[in-house]
Amino acid sequence: QVQLEESGGGLVQPGRSLRLSCAASRSIFSLYAMGWYRQPPGKQREWVASITRAGSTNYSDSVKGRFTISRDNAKNTVYLQMNSLKPEDTAVYYCNIVPEQERYWGTGTLVTVSS
């Protein structure tokens, strides 16, 4: 069964915005903090942002001030609002619990920032 499903990626010009969604199973959403991760082409996967069950958030230095993670408890969904996108943000974006667990990695959603 697919327990985490990302969506919302696409091609966007630098400086524009995009919102990603991650639909989680009820069991996962109710038990863990959630996070967004990304893997740029040719690079290792890295943590981007996280949100606890209580709503506390944290961000990597590279996205702080530009990205906002949020959650909708009724929909068991986590969002990543990405503003002021840069070419360096180009990556496959994944959601997972925090700390991440290998078995939850899915296909992710591709974000390409290019003019």
N, CA, C and O atoms as a DFTB+ gen file, in Angstrom:
460 C
 N C O
     1  1       0.823      -1.192       0.000
     2  2       0.000       0.000       0.000
     3  2       0.869       1.258       0.000
     4  3       1.897       1.319       0.674
     5  1       0.437       2.254      -0.766
     6  2       1.119       3.531      -0.795
     7  2       0.638       4.353       0.394
     8  3      -0.550       4.652       0.517
     9  1       1.578       4.713       1.268
    10  2       1.199       5.445       2.467
    11  2       1.516       6.933       2.404
    12  3       1.014       7.712       3.215
    13  1       2.348       7.331       1.444
    14  2       2.677       8.729       1.227
    15  2       2.679       9.001      -0.270
    16  3       3.340       8.296      -1.034
    17  1       1.948      10.012      -0.685
    18  2       1.845      10.344      -2.106
    19  2       2.079      11.830      -2.331
    20  3       1.326      12.672      -1.841
    21  1       3.128      12.138      -3.075
    22  2       3.456      13.526      -3.392
    23  2       2.802      13.948      -4.699
    24  3       2.573      13.128      -5.588
    25  1       2.507      15.235      -4.801
    26  2       1.953      15.786      -6.025
    27  2       2.211      17.287      -6.067
    28  3       2.573      17.891      -5.057
    29  1       2.024      17.879      -7.236
    30  2       2.129      19.318      -7.368
    31  2       3.366      19.834      -8.066
    32  3       3.485      21.038      -8.290
    33  1       4.287      18.960      -8.415
    34  2       5.497      19.402      -9.076
    35  2       5.243      19.848     -10.497
    36  3       4.156      19.659     -11.042
    37  1       6.264      20.444     -11.090
    38  2       6.143      20.913     -12.448
    39  2       7.275      21.834     -12.825
    40  3       8.248      21.985     -12.088
    41  1       7.136      22.448     -13.982
    42  2       8.125      23.398     -14.485
    43  2       7.700      24.805     -14.114
    44  3       6.563      25.204     -14.361
    45  1       8.615      25.553     -13.521
    46  2       8.308      26.904     -13.092
    47  2       9.515      27.806     -13.334
    48  3      10.659      27.361     -13.245
    49  1       9.257      29.059     -13.637
    50  2      10.332      30.011     -13.876
    51  2      10.916      30.516     -12.566
    52  3      10.208      30.570     -11.560
    53  1      12.186      30.885     -12.554
    54  2      12.792      31.439     -11.346
    55  2      11.995      32.625     -10.816
    56  3      11.519      33.464     -11.581
    57  1      11.859      32.677      -9.496
    58  2      11.124      33.751      -8.862
    59  2       9.644      33.464      -8.666
    60  3       8.965      34.173      -7.924
    61  1       9.146      32.435      -9.321
    62  2       7.737      32.082      -9.199
    63  2       7.504      31.143      -8.028
    64  3       8.430      30.813      -7.288
    65  1       6.258      30.718      -7.870
    66  2       5.865      29.893      -6.735
    67  2       5.221      28.590      -7.171
    68  3       4.732      28.454      -8.292
    69  1       5.237      27.647      -6.258
    70  2       4.642      26.340      -6.486
    71  2       4.276      25.748      -5.136
    72  3       4.976      25.970      -4.148
    73  1       3.189      25.000      -5.087
    74  2       2.803      24.333      -3.853
    75  2       2.731      22.833      -4.056
    76  3       2.042      22.346      -4.952
    77  1       3.444      22.112      -3.217
    78  2       3.447      20.666      -3.251
    79  2       2.525      20.112      -2.174
    80  3       2.324      20.733      -1.130
    81  1       1.973      18.944      -2.438
    82  2       1.105      18.285      -1.479
    83  2       1.608      16.882      -1.197
    84  3       2.189      16.230      -2.065
    85  1       1.382      16.432       0.011
    86  2       1.732      15.077       0.413
    87  2       0.571      14.497       1.190
    88  3       0.285      14.917       2.311
    89  1      -0.095      13.530       0.589
    90  2      -1.205      12.862       1.251
    91  2      -0.673      11.664       2.020
    92  3      -0.028      10.786       1.446
    93  1      -0.941      11.630       3.300
    94  2      -0.430      10.583       4.166
    95  2      -1.550       9.700       4.689
    96  3      -2.711      10.107       4.723
    97  1      -1.196       8.504       5.090
    98  2      -2.166       7.632       5.724
    99  2      -2.490       8.190       7.102
   100  3      -1.695       8.923       7.690
   101  1      -3.644       7.844       7.600
   102  2      -4.055       8.344       8.901
   103  2      -3.109       7.914      10.015
   104  3      -2.811       8.694      10.919
   105  1      -2.640       6.674       9.948
   106  2      -1.763       6.164      10.991
   107  2      -0.446       6.926      11.045
   108  3       0.029       7.277      12.125
   109  1       0.142       7.182       9.888
   110  2       1.401       7.915       9.835
   111  2       1.205       9.356      10.280
   112  3       1.969       9.879      11.092
   113  1       0.190       9.979       9.747
   114  2      -0.052      11.387      10.022
   115  2      -0.307      11.644      11.502
   116  3       0.071      12.692      12.026
   117  1      -0.931      10.715      12.159
   118  2      -1.287      10.902      13.559
   119  2      -0.136      10.609      14.519
   120  3      -0.184      11.014      15.681
   121  1       0.892       9.914      14.048
   122  2       1.959       9.464      14.929
   123  2       3.282      10.209      14.788
   124  3       4.065      10.258      15.736
   125  1       3.538      10.781      13.633
   126  2       4.868      11.316      13.366
   127  2       4.883      12.758      12.911
   128  3       3.903      13.280      12.381
   129  1       6.018      13.381      13.133
   130  2       6.298      14.646      12.469
   131  2       6.508      14.339      10.988
   132  3       6.971      13.255      10.634
   133  1       6.171      15.279      10.140
   134  2       6.292      15.083       8.704
   135  2       7.328      16.030       8.121
   136  3       7.560      17.125       8.633
   137  1       7.938      15.582       7.044
   138  2       8.956      16.413       6.438
   139  2       8.974      16.334       4.929
   140  3       8.458      15.393       4.324
   141  1       9.575      17.336       4.344
   142  2       9.846      17.353       2.916
   143  2      11.345      17.198       2.699
   144  3      12.156      17.771       3.426
   145  1      11.692      16.424       1.701
   146  2      13.068      16.182       1.318
   147  2      13.179      16.384      -0.183
   148  3      12.174      16.357      -0.894
   149  1      14.385      16.583      -0.661
   150  2      14.566      16.730      -2.097
   151  2      15.894      16.138      -2.536
   152  3      16.844      16.043      -1.760
   153  1      15.932      15.746      -3.796
   154  2      17.138      15.185      -4.376
   155  2      17.405      15.873      -5.710
   156  3      16.763      15.559      -6.712
   157  1      18.354      16.814      -5.725
   158  2      18.718      17.461      -6.987
   159  2      19.378      16.462      -7.923
   160  3      19.885      15.437      -7.468
   161  1      19.382      16.737      -9.205
   162  2      20.030      15.827     -10.158
   163  2      21.490      15.592      -9.799
   164  3      22.250      16.541      -9.603
   165  1      21.876      14.329      -9.714
   166  2      23.256      13.984      -9.439
   167  2      23.712      14.194      -8.013
   168  3      24.903      14.071      -7.728
   169  1      22.802      14.505      -7.112
   170  2      23.167      14.755      -5.726
   171  2      22.399      13.859      -4.769
   172  3      21.459      13.164      -5.152
   173  1      22.824      13.894      -3.522
   174  2      22.175      13.106      -2.488
   175  2      20.879      13.765      -2.034
   176  3      20.705      14.978      -2.150
   177  1      19.996      12.958      -1.527
   178  2      18.753      13.478      -1.000
   179  2      19.027      14.267       0.277
   180  3      19.881      13.884       1.077
   181  1      18.310      15.356       0.466
   182  2      18.517      16.207       1.614
   183  2      17.182      16.616       2.230
   184  3      16.154      16.667       1.555
   185  1      17.224      16.901       3.504
   186  2      16.052      17.365       4.214
   187  2      15.798      18.837       3.904
   188  3      16.742      19.619       3.791
   189  1      14.541      19.212       3.767
   190  2      14.166      20.567       3.408
   191  2      13.395      21.259       4.521
   192  3      13.740      22.370       4.922
   193  1      12.358      20.609       5.017
   194  2      11.494      21.228       6.021
   195  2      10.752      20.157       6.795
   196  3      10.587      19.037       6.312
   197  1      10.311      20.492       7.979
   198  2       9.556      19.554       8.793
   199  2       8.506      20.276       9.614
   200  3       8.602      21.477       9.864
   201  1       7.515      19.524      10.024
   202  2       6.459      20.063      10.869
   203  2       6.028      18.980      11.839
   204  3       5.774      17.844      11.440
   205  1       5.947      19.330      13.107
   206  2       5.559      18.378      14.127
   207  2       4.050      18.240      14.181
   208  3       3.320      18.980      13.522
   209  1       3.595      17.289      14.968
   210  2       2.163      17.112      15.132
   211  2       1.518      18.339      15.755
   212  3       0.342      18.620      15.522
   213  1       2.288      19.059      16.542
   214  2       1.798      20.270      17.182
   215  2       1.890      21.499      16.284
   216  3       1.365      22.559      16.624
   217  1       2.555      21.360      15.141
   218  2       2.637      22.461      14.212
   219  2       3.930      23.246      14.216
   220  3       4.048      24.235      13.491
   221  1       4.904      22.833      15.013
   222  2       6.192      23.510      15.008
   223  2       6.941      23.181      13.724
   224  3       6.927      22.038      13.268
   225  1       7.587      24.172      13.147
   226  2       8.253      23.986      11.862
   227  2       9.741      24.264      11.937
   228  3      10.210      25.019      12.788
   229  1      10.470      23.639      11.030
   230  2      11.898      23.863      10.871
   231  2      12.238      23.787       9.397
   232  3      11.586      23.076       8.632
   233  1      13.270      24.531       9.002
   234  2      13.662      24.603       7.609
   235  2      15.171      24.529       7.460
   236  3      15.923      24.932       8.347
   237  1      15.593      24.011       6.332
   238  2      17.002      24.055       6.016
   239  2      17.384      25.493       5.698
   240  3      16.538      26.300       5.314
   241  1      18.654      25.803       5.859
   242  2      19.104      27.168       5.608
   243  2      18.856      27.600       4.160
   244  3      18.625      28.779       3.892
   245  1      18.904      26.669       3.254
   246  2      18.763      26.994       1.846
   247  2      17.354      27.432       1.452
   248  3      17.178      28.090       0.427
   249  1      16.355      27.077       2.250
   250  2      14.981      27.421       1.899
   251  2      14.304      28.328       2.911
   252  3      13.207      28.825       2.656
   253  1      14.928      28.548       4.037
   254  2      14.343      29.382       5.077
   255  2      14.010      30.766       4.535
   256  3      14.829      31.411       3.881
   257  1      12.787      31.206       4.823
   258  2      12.334      32.499       4.349
   259  2      11.638      32.447       3.016
   260  3      10.985      33.411       2.616
   261  1      11.768      31.327       2.314
   262  2      11.150      31.180       1.001
   263  2      10.086      30.093       0.977
   264  3       9.075      30.226       0.287
   265  1      10.305      29.023       1.723
   266  2       9.384      27.890       1.751
   267  2       8.599      27.885       3.053
   268  3       9.091      28.332       4.089
   269  1       7.379      27.377       2.991
   270  2       6.543      27.239       4.170
   271  2       5.898      25.864       4.174
   272  3       5.219      25.485       3.220
   273  1       6.112      25.124       5.244
   274  2       5.482      23.829       5.392
   275  2       4.256      23.991       6.275
   276  3       4.279      24.748       7.246
   277  1       3.197      23.289       5.943
   278  2       1.964      23.366       6.715
   279  2       1.258      22.022       6.665
   280  3       1.652      21.127       5.917
   281  1       0.221      21.891       7.461
   282  2      -0.512      20.633       7.489
   283  2      -2.003      20.875       7.620
   284  3      -2.440      21.860       8.215
   285  1      -2.774      19.963       7.056
   286  2      -4.221      19.984       7.146
   287  2      -4.619      18.676       7.813
   288  3      -4.612      17.621       7.178
   289  1      -4.960      18.744       9.073
   290  2      -5.259      17.537       9.835
   291  2      -6.490      16.799       9.314
   292  3      -6.543      15.570       9.358
   293  1      -7.466      17.535       8.829
   294  2      -8.682      16.917       8.318
   295  2      -8.419      16.094       7.068
   296  3      -9.093      15.095       6.820
   297  1      -7.436      16.517       6.280
   298  2      -7.127      15.830       5.035
   299  2      -5.908      14.919       5.129
   300  3      -5.545      14.267       4.150
   301  1      -5.279      14.870       6.291
   302  2      -4.045      14.092       6.464
   303  2      -3.032      14.454       5.378
   304  3      -2.417      13.582       4.764
   305  1      -2.878      15.729       5.160
   306  2      -2.040      16.220       4.081
   307  2      -1.056      17.267       4.577
   308  3      -1.395      18.122       5.395
   309  1       0.165      17.186       4.069
   310  2       1.205      18.161       4.357
   311  2       1.518      18.913       3.073
   312  3       1.569      18.323       1.995
   313  1       1.727      20.209       3.194
   314  2       1.997      21.043       2.041
   315  2       3.367      21.694       2.149
   316  3       3.913      21.871       3.239
   317  1       3.897      22.042       1.001
   318  2       5.116      22.827       0.947
   319  2       4.892      23.953      -0.045
   320  3       4.886      23.739      -1.258
   321  1       4.710      25.149       0.480
   322  2       4.564      26.325      -0.356
   323  2       5.960      26.845      -0.663
   324  3       6.708      27.207       0.244
   325  1       6.304      26.881      -1.930
   326  2       7.626      27.292      -2.353
   327  2       7.532      28.608      -3.106
   328  3       6.933      28.679      -4.179
   329  1       8.123      29.638      -2.542
   330  2       8.136      30.951      -3.161
   331  2       9.553      31.325      -3.568
   332  3      10.525      30.724      -3.110
   333  1       9.654      32.316      -4.423
   334  2      10.959      32.812      -4.872
   335  2      11.872      31.671      -5.295
   336  3      13.029      31.598      -4.883
   337  1      11.348      30.805      -6.104
   338  2      12.096      29.622      -6.504
   339  2      13.343      29.969      -7.301
   340  3      13.357      30.904      -8.102
   341  1      14.379      29.195      -7.060
   342  2      15.662      29.367      -7.712
   343  2      16.001      28.116      -8.517
   344  3      15.489      27.036      -8.221
   345  1      16.845      28.246      -9.517
   346  2      17.264      27.055     -10.268
   347  2      17.846      25.972      -9.365
   348  3      17.701      24.784      -9.653
   349  1      18.497      26.365      -8.286
   350  2      19.072      25.413      -7.348
   351  2      18.023      24.591      -6.612
   352  3      18.356      23.583      -5.989
   353  1      16.770      25.004      -6.676
   354  2      15.684      24.257      -6.050
   355  2      15.223      23.089      -6.918
   356  3      14.418      22.270      -6.475
   357  1      15.718      23.007      -8.129
   358  2      15.346      21.920      -9.020
   359  2      15.714      20.584      -8.399
   360  3      16.873      20.346      -8.058
   361  1      14.727      19.716      -8.254
   362  2      14.943      18.428      -7.605
   363  2      13.663      17.619      -7.643
   364  3      12.587      18.128      -7.956
   365  1      13.806      16.352      -7.318
   366  2      12.643      15.529      -7.041
   367  2      12.339      15.709      -5.561
   368  3      13.205      15.491      -4.713
   369  1      11.136      16.098      -5.258
   370  2      10.737      16.360      -3.885
   371  2       9.948      15.182      -3.325
   372  3       9.050      14.647      -3.975
   373  1      10.301      14.798      -2.119
   374  2       9.674      13.673      -1.449
   375  2       9.145      14.087      -0.081
   376  3       9.664      15.013       0.542
   377  1       8.123      13.404       0.373
   378  2       7.708      13.565       1.754
   379  2       8.019      12.285       2.509
   380  3       8.113      11.210       1.916
   381  1       8.174      12.404       3.792
   382  2       8.472      11.279       4.650
   383  2       8.236      11.720       6.081
   384  3       7.990      12.897       6.345
   385  1       8.312      10.786       6.991
   386  2       8.257      11.158       8.388
   387  2       9.614      11.720       8.788
   388  3      10.581      11.622       8.033
   389  1       9.682      12.307       9.973
   390  2      10.925      12.844      10.495
   391  2      11.210      12.216      11.851
   392  3      10.382      12.328      12.755
   393  1      12.339      11.567      12.019
   394  2      13.384      11.268      11.042
   395  2      12.877      10.320       9.956
   396  3      11.988       9.505      10.200
   397  1      13.438      10.431       8.777
   398  2      12.961       9.663       7.639
   399  2      13.166       8.159       7.831
   400  3      14.075       7.725       8.538
   401  1      12.311       7.388       7.191
   402  2      12.437       5.942       7.176
   403  2      12.447       5.465       5.733
   404  3      11.618       5.883       4.924
   405  1      13.388       4.590       5.418
   406  2      13.613       4.167       4.048
   407  2      12.376       3.565       3.390
   408  3      12.144       3.773       2.199
   409  1      11.600       2.836       4.139
   410  2      10.459       2.149       3.553
   411  2       9.363       3.089       3.074
   412  3       8.466       2.664       2.347
   413  1       9.416       4.344       3.462
   414  2       8.385       5.298       3.074
   415  2       8.727       6.138       1.858
   416  3       7.888       6.912       1.396
   417  1       9.937       6.008       1.326
   418  2      10.275       6.768       0.124
   419  2       9.408       6.318      -1.034
   420  3       9.290       5.124      -1.311
   421  1       8.801       7.284      -1.708
   422  2       7.989       6.987      -2.871
   423  2       8.646       7.486      -4.133
   424  3       9.871       7.574      -4.213
   425  1       7.832       7.813      -5.124
   426  2       8.373       8.282      -6.400
   427  2       8.678       9.771      -6.398
   428  3       9.431      10.250      -7.246
   429  1       8.109      10.499      -5.468
   430  2       8.340      11.923      -5.386
   431  2       7.650      12.690      -6.503
   432  3       6.942      12.112      -7.328
   433  1       7.867      13.993      -6.517
   434  2       7.326      14.836      -7.571
   435  2       8.421      15.793      -8.028
   436  3       9.091      16.421      -7.208
   437  1       8.593      15.894      -9.318
   438  2       9.700      16.664      -9.883
   439  2       9.366      18.144      -9.977
   440  3       8.322      18.531     -10.502
   441  1      10.270      18.958      -9.462
   442  2      10.177      20.408      -9.580
   443  2      11.365      20.879     -10.397
   444  3      12.516      20.640     -10.033
   445  1      11.081      21.542     -11.490
   446  2      12.133      22.072     -12.346
   447  2      11.993      23.584     -12.411
   448  3      10.972      24.105     -12.860
   449  1      13.022      24.279     -11.960
   450  2      13.021      25.740     -11.962
   451  2      13.970      26.194     -13.056
   452  3      15.188      26.053     -12.942
   453  1      13.404      26.733     -14.100
   454  2      14.202      27.113     -15.256
   455  2      13.484      28.176     -16.074
   456  3      12.255      28.202     -16.141
   457  1      14.262      29.046     -16.689
   458  2      13.712      30.057     -17.566
   459  2      13.727      29.599     -19.014
   460  3      13.295      30.336     -19.899
